[in-house]
Short mmCIF file of C-alpha atoms in Angstrom, two decimals:
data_model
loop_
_atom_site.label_atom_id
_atom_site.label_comp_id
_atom_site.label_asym_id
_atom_site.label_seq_id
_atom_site.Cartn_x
_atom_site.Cartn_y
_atom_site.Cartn_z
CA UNK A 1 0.00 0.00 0.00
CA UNK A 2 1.33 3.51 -1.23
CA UNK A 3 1.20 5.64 1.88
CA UNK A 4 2.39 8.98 0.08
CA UNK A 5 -1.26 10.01 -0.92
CA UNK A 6 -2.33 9.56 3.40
CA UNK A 7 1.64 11.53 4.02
CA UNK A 8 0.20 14.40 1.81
CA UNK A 9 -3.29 14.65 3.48
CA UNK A 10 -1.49 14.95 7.12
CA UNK A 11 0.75 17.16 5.57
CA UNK A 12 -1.63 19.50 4.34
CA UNK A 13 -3.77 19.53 7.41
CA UNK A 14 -0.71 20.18 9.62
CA UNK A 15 0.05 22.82 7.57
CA UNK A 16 -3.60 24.47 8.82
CA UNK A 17 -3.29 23.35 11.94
CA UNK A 18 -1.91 26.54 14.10
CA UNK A 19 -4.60 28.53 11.96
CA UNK A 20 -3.13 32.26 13.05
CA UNK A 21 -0.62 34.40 13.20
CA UNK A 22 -1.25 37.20 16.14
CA UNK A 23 0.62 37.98 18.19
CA UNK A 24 3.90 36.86 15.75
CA UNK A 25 5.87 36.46 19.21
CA UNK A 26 3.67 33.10 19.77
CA UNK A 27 2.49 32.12 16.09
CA UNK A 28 5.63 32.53 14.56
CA UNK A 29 7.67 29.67 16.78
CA UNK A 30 4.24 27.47 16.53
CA UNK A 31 4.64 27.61 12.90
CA UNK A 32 8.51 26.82 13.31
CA UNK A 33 7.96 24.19 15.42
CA UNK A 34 5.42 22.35 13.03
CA UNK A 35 7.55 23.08 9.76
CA UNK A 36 10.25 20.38 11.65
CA UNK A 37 9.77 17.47 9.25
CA UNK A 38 8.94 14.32 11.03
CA UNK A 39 8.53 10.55 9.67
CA UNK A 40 5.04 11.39 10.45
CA UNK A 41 4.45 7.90 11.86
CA UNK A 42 2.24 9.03 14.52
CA UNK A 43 -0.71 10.35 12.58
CA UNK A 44 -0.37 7.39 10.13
CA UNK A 45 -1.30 5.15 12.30
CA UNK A 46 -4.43 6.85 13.50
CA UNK A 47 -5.22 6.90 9.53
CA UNK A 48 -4.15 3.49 9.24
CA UNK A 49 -5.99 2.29 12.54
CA UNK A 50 -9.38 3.94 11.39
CA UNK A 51 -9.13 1.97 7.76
CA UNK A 52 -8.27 -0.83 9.08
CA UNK A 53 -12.01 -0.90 11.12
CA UNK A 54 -13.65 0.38 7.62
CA UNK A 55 -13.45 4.05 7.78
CA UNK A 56 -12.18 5.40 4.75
CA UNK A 57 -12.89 8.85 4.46
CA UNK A 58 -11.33 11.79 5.83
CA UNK A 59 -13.51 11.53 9.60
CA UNK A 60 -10.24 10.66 11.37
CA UNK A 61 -7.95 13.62 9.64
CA UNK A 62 -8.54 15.31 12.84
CA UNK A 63 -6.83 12.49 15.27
CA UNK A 64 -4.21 12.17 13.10
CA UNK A 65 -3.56 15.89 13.23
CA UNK A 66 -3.89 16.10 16.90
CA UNK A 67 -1.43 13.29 17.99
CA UNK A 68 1.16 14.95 15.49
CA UNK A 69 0.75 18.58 17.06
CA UNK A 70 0.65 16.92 21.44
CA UNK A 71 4.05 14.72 20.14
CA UNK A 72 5.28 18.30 19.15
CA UNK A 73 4.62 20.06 22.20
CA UNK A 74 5.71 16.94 24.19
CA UNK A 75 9.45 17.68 21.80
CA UNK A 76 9.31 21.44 22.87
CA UNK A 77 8.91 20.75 26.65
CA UNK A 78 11.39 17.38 26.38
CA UNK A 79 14.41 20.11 25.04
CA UNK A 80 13.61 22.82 27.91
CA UNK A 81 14.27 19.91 30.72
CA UNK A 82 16.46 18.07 28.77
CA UNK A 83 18.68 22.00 28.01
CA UNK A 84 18.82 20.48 24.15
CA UNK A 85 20.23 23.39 22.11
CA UNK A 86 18.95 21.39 18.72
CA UNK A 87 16.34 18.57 17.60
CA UNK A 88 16.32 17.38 13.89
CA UNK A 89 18.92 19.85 12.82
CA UNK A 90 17.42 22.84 13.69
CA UNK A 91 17.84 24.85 16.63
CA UNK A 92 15.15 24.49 19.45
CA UNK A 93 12.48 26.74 20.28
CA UNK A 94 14.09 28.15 23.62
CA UNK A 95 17.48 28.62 21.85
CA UNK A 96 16.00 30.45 18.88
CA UNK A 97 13.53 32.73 21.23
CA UNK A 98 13.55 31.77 24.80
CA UNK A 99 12.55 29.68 27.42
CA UNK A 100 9.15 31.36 28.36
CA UNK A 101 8.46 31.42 24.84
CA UNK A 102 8.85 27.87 24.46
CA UNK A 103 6.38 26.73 27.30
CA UNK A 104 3.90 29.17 26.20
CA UNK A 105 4.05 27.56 22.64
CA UNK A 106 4.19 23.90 24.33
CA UNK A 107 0.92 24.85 26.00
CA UNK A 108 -0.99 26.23 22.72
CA UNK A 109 0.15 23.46 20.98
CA UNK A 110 -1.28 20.96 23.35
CA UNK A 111 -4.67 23.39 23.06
CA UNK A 112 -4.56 23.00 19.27
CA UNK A 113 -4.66 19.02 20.09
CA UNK A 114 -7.49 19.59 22.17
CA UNK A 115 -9.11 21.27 19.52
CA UNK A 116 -8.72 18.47 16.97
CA UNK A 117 -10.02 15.56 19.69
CA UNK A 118 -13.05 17.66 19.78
CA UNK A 119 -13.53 17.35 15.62
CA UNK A 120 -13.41 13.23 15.64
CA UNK A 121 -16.09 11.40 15.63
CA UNK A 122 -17.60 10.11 19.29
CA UNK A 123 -15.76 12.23 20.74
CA UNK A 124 -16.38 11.47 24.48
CA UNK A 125 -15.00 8.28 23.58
CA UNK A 126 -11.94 9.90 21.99
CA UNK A 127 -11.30 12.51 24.94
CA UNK A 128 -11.53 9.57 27.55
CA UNK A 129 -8.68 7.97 25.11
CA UNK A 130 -6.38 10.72 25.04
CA UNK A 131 -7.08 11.77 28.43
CA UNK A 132 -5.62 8.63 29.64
CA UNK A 133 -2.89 8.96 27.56
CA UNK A 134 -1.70 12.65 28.51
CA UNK A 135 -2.10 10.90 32.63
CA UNK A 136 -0.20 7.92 31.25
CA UNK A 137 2.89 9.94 29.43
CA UNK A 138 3.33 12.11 32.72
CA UNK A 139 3.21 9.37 35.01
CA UNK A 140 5.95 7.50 32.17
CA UNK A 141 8.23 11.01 32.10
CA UNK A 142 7.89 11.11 36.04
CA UNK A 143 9.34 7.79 36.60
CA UNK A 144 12.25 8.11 33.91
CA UNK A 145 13.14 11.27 35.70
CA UNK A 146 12.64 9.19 39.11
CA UNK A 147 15.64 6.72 37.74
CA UNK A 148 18.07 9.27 37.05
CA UNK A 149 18.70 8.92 41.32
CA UNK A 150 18.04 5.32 41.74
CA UNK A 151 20.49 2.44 41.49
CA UNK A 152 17.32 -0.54 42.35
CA UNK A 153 15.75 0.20 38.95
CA UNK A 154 14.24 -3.45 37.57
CA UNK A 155 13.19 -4.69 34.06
CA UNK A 156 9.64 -4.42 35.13
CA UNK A 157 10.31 -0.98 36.40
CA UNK A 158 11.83 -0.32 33.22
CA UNK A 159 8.60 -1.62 30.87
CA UNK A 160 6.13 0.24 32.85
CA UNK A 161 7.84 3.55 32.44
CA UNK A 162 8.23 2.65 28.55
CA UNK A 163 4.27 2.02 28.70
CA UNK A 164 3.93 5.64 29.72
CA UNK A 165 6.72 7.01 28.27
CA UNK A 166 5.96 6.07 24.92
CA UNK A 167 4.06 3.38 24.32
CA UNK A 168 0.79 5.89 25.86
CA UNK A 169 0.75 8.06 22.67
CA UNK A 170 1.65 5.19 20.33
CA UNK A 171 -1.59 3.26 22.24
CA UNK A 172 -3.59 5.95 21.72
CA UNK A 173 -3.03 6.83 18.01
CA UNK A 174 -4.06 3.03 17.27
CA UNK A 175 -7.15 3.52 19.47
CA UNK A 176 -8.53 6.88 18.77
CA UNK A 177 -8.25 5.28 14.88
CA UNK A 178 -10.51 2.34 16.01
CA UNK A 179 -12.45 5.39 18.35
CA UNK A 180 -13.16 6.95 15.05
CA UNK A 181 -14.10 4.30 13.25
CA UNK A 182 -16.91 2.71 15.88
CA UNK A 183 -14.76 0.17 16.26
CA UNK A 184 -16.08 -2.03 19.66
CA UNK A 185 -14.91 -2.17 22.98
CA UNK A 186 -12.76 -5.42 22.38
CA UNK A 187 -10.72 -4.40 18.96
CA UNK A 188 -10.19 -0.89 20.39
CA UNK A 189 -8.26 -2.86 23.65
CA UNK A 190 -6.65 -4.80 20.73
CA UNK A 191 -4.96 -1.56 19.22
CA UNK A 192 -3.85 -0.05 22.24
CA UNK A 193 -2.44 -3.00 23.28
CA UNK A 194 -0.66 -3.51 19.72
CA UNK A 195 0.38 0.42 20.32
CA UNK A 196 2.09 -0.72 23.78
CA UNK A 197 3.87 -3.10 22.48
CA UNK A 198 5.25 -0.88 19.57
CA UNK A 199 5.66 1.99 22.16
CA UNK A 200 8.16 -1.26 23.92
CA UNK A 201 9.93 -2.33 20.79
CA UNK A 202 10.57 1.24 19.73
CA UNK A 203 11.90 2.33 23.16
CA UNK A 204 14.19 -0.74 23.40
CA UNK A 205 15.91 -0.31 19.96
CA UNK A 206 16.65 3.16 20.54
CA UNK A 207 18.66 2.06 23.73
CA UNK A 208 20.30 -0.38 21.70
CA UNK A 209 21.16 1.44 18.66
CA UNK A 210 22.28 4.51 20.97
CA UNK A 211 25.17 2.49 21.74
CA UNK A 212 26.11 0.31 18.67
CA UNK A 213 24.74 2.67 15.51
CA UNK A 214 26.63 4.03 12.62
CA UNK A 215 26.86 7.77 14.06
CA UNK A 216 26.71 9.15 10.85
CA UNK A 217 23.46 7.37 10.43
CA UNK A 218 22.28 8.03 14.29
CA UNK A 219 22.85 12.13 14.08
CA UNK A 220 23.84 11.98 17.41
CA UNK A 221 27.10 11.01 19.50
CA UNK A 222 26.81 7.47 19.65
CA UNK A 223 26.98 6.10 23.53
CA UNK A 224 25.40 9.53 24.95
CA UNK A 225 23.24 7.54 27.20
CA UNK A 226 26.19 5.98 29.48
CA UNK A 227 28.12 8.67 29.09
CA UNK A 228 25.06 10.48 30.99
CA UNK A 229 24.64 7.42 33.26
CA UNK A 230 21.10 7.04 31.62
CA UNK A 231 19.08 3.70 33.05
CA UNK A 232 18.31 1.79 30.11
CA UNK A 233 17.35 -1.62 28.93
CA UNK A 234 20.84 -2.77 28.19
CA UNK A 235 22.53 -1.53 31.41
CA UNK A 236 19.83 -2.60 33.98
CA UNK A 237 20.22 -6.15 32.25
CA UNK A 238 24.19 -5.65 32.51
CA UNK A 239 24.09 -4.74 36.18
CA UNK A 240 22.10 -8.37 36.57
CA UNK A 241 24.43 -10.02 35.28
CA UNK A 242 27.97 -8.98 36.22
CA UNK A 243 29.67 -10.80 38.51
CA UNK A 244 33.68 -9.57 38.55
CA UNK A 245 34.77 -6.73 40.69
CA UNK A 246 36.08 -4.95 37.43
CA UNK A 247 32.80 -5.27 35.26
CA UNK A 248 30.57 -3.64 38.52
CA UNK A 249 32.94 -1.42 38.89
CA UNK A 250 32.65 0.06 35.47
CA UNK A 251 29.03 -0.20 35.31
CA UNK A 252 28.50 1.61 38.45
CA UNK A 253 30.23 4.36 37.38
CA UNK A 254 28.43 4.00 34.49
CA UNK A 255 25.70 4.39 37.31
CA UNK A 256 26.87 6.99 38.89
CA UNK A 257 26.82 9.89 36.24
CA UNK A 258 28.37 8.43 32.91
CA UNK A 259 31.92 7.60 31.44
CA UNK A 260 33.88 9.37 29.48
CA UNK A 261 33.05 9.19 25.50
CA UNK A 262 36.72 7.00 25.47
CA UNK A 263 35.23 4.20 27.84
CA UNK A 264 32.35 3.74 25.63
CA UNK A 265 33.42 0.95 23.69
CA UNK A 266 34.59 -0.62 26.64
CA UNK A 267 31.22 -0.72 28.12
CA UNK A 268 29.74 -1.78 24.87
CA UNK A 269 32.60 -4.88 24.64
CA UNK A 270 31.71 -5.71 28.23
CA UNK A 271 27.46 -5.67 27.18
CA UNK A 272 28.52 -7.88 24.08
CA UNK A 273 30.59 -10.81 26.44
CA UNK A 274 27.17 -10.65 28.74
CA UNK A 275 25.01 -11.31 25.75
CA UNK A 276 23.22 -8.12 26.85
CA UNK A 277 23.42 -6.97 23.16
CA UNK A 278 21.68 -9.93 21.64
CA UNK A 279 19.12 -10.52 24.00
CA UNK A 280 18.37 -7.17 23.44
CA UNK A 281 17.65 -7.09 19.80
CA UNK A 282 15.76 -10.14 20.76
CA UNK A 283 13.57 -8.37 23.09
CA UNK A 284 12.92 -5.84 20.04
CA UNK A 285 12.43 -8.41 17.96
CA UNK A 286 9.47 -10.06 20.48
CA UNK A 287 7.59 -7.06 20.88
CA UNK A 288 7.19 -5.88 17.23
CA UNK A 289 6.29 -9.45 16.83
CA UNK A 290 3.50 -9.39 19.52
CA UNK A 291 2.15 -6.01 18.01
CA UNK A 292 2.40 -8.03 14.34
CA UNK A 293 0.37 -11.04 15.83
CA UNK A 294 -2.16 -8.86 17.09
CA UNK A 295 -2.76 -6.81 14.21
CA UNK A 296 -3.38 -9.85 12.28
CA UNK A 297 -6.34 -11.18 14.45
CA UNK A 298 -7.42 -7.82 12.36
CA UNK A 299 -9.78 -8.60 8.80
CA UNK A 300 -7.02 -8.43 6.21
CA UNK A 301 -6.97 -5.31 4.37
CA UNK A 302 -4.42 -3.09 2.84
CA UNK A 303 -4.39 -0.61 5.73
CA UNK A 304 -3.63 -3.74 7.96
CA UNK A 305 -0.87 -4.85 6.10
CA UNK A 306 0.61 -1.02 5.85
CA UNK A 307 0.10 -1.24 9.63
CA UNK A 308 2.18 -4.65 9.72
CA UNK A 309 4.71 -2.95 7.33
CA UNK A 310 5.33 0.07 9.53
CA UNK A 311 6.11 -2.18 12.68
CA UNK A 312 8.81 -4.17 10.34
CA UNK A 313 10.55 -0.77 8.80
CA UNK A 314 10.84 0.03 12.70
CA UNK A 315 11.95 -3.53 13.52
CA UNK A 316 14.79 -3.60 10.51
CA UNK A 317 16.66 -0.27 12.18
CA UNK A 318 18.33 -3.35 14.23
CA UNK A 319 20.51 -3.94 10.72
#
């Protein structure tokens, strides 16, 4: 299934989505913010989600646009905690104006959102959807911002802040699609349960590939996240494992605020020997394939198998 004809539609409704331009001092950075070119993956799967239950007109345009324009906002507040001077190339909104610019644009933004929720179709249904989600990616932030002081941090620990985190707005594209559509109760529980396993896979990889991608193909220095002492999938499941005074002691000073950018491949030779590495990809590998086997207790259609494609182009950033 060609997805550029449902890339264009999003495109051209994100394009109206700000929809003014006074003051300039607010509009303008809204506008900047918006023109960042994305994959776009979030909106296609509301699209996607809402075909694959039989609705083929344009009735869930507006979902798509809103989870596009909240995952924005969600960037703009992300690089003011995170003091990110640039995302995607470009600088970010508090480096190019200000700080109280930026959460003033964050919070139209997530208005805008609001605004589109209230266009879908059964939309009580819809607001009690995203709702959850916004509760669900705040709790998710909290808790990764809770590990940054805790050295007790478990697997489990790990998946339910992923579940919030990101696998809350990835559920909730899939569902508000089925929302739109009239799906019932049972297949819209089956697409926010395929988006939660996505959210897992997704979140996973990206610890994985932040410490053995190509960093010319990663944009970003490659090993940031133990050089910032970052709690991740790989080093939780190191700090299991290791059993030598030498390989605790580097992961706990991995633990305690990073390693130096030279130690990196040390720490990634030492999360190779453990098998940390593989059983990582494998992890990857068995929650795309969870999200795949549920999507296929779908009717086949194209929209379901562009859904099962879009998992497996996520799943293949392994090679």
């Amino acid at each position: 299934m060609d997805l550029s004809a449902h890339r264009d539609r999003i495109e051209a409704a994100l394009a109206r989505a700000v929809g003014a331009s006074q003051p300039p001092a607010l509009y303008e950075p809204a506008e900047y913010v918006m023109a960042g070119q994305g994959k776009r993956l979030r909106p296609l799967l509301v699209l996607l989600a809402a075909e694959t239950h039989g609705l083929t007109g344009d009735e869930a345009l507006p979902g798509a646009v809103a989870v596009e324009v909240f995952h924005n906002f969600t960037l703009v507040h992300d690089d003011i905690m995170d003091n990110a001077d640039s995302r995607r190339g470009r600088d970010t909104v508090h480096i190019r104006w200000d700080e109280p610019t930026a959460i003033l644009v964050g919070d139209l933004l997530m208005g805008i959102a609001y605004e589109h929720i209230a266009r879908l179709p059964h939309v009580p249904k819809a607001l009690t959807c995203f709702n959850a989600m916004v509760r669900r990616l705040c709790e998710g932030q909290t808790l990764d911002m809770d590990f940054e002081t805790r050295r007790d941090v478990t697997l489990d620990d790990y998946l339910e802040m992923i579940n919030g985190k990101t696998g809350a707005l990835l559920a909730c594209c899939l569902e508000l699609g089925a929302i739109a559509a009239g799906a019932d109760a049972e297949s819209r529980a089956r697409m926010a349960e395929t988006g939660r396993d996505i959210g897992r896979a997704f979140q996973i990889q990206d610890d994985l590939l932040d410490l053995t991608a190509d960093s010319a193909k990663w944009g970003k220095q490659v090993g940031g996240d133990v050089m910032e002492g970052k709690r991740t999938w790989l080093l939780i499941q190191a700090l299991e494992r290791a059993s030598t005074p030498e390989d605790r002691a580097l992961l706990e000073r991995v633990l305690d605020g990073g390693v130096d950018s030279e130690e990196v491949p040390e720490v990634r030779a030492l999360m190779d020997r453990l098998g940390v590495l593989k059983d990582t990809r494998d992890a990857v590998i068995f929650h795309s394939d969870a999200a795949i086997g549920r999507l296929r207790e779908v009717s086949e259609s194209p929209a379901r198998e562009a859904l099962i494609g879009l998992v497996r182009s996520m799943q293949a950033r392994l090679h």
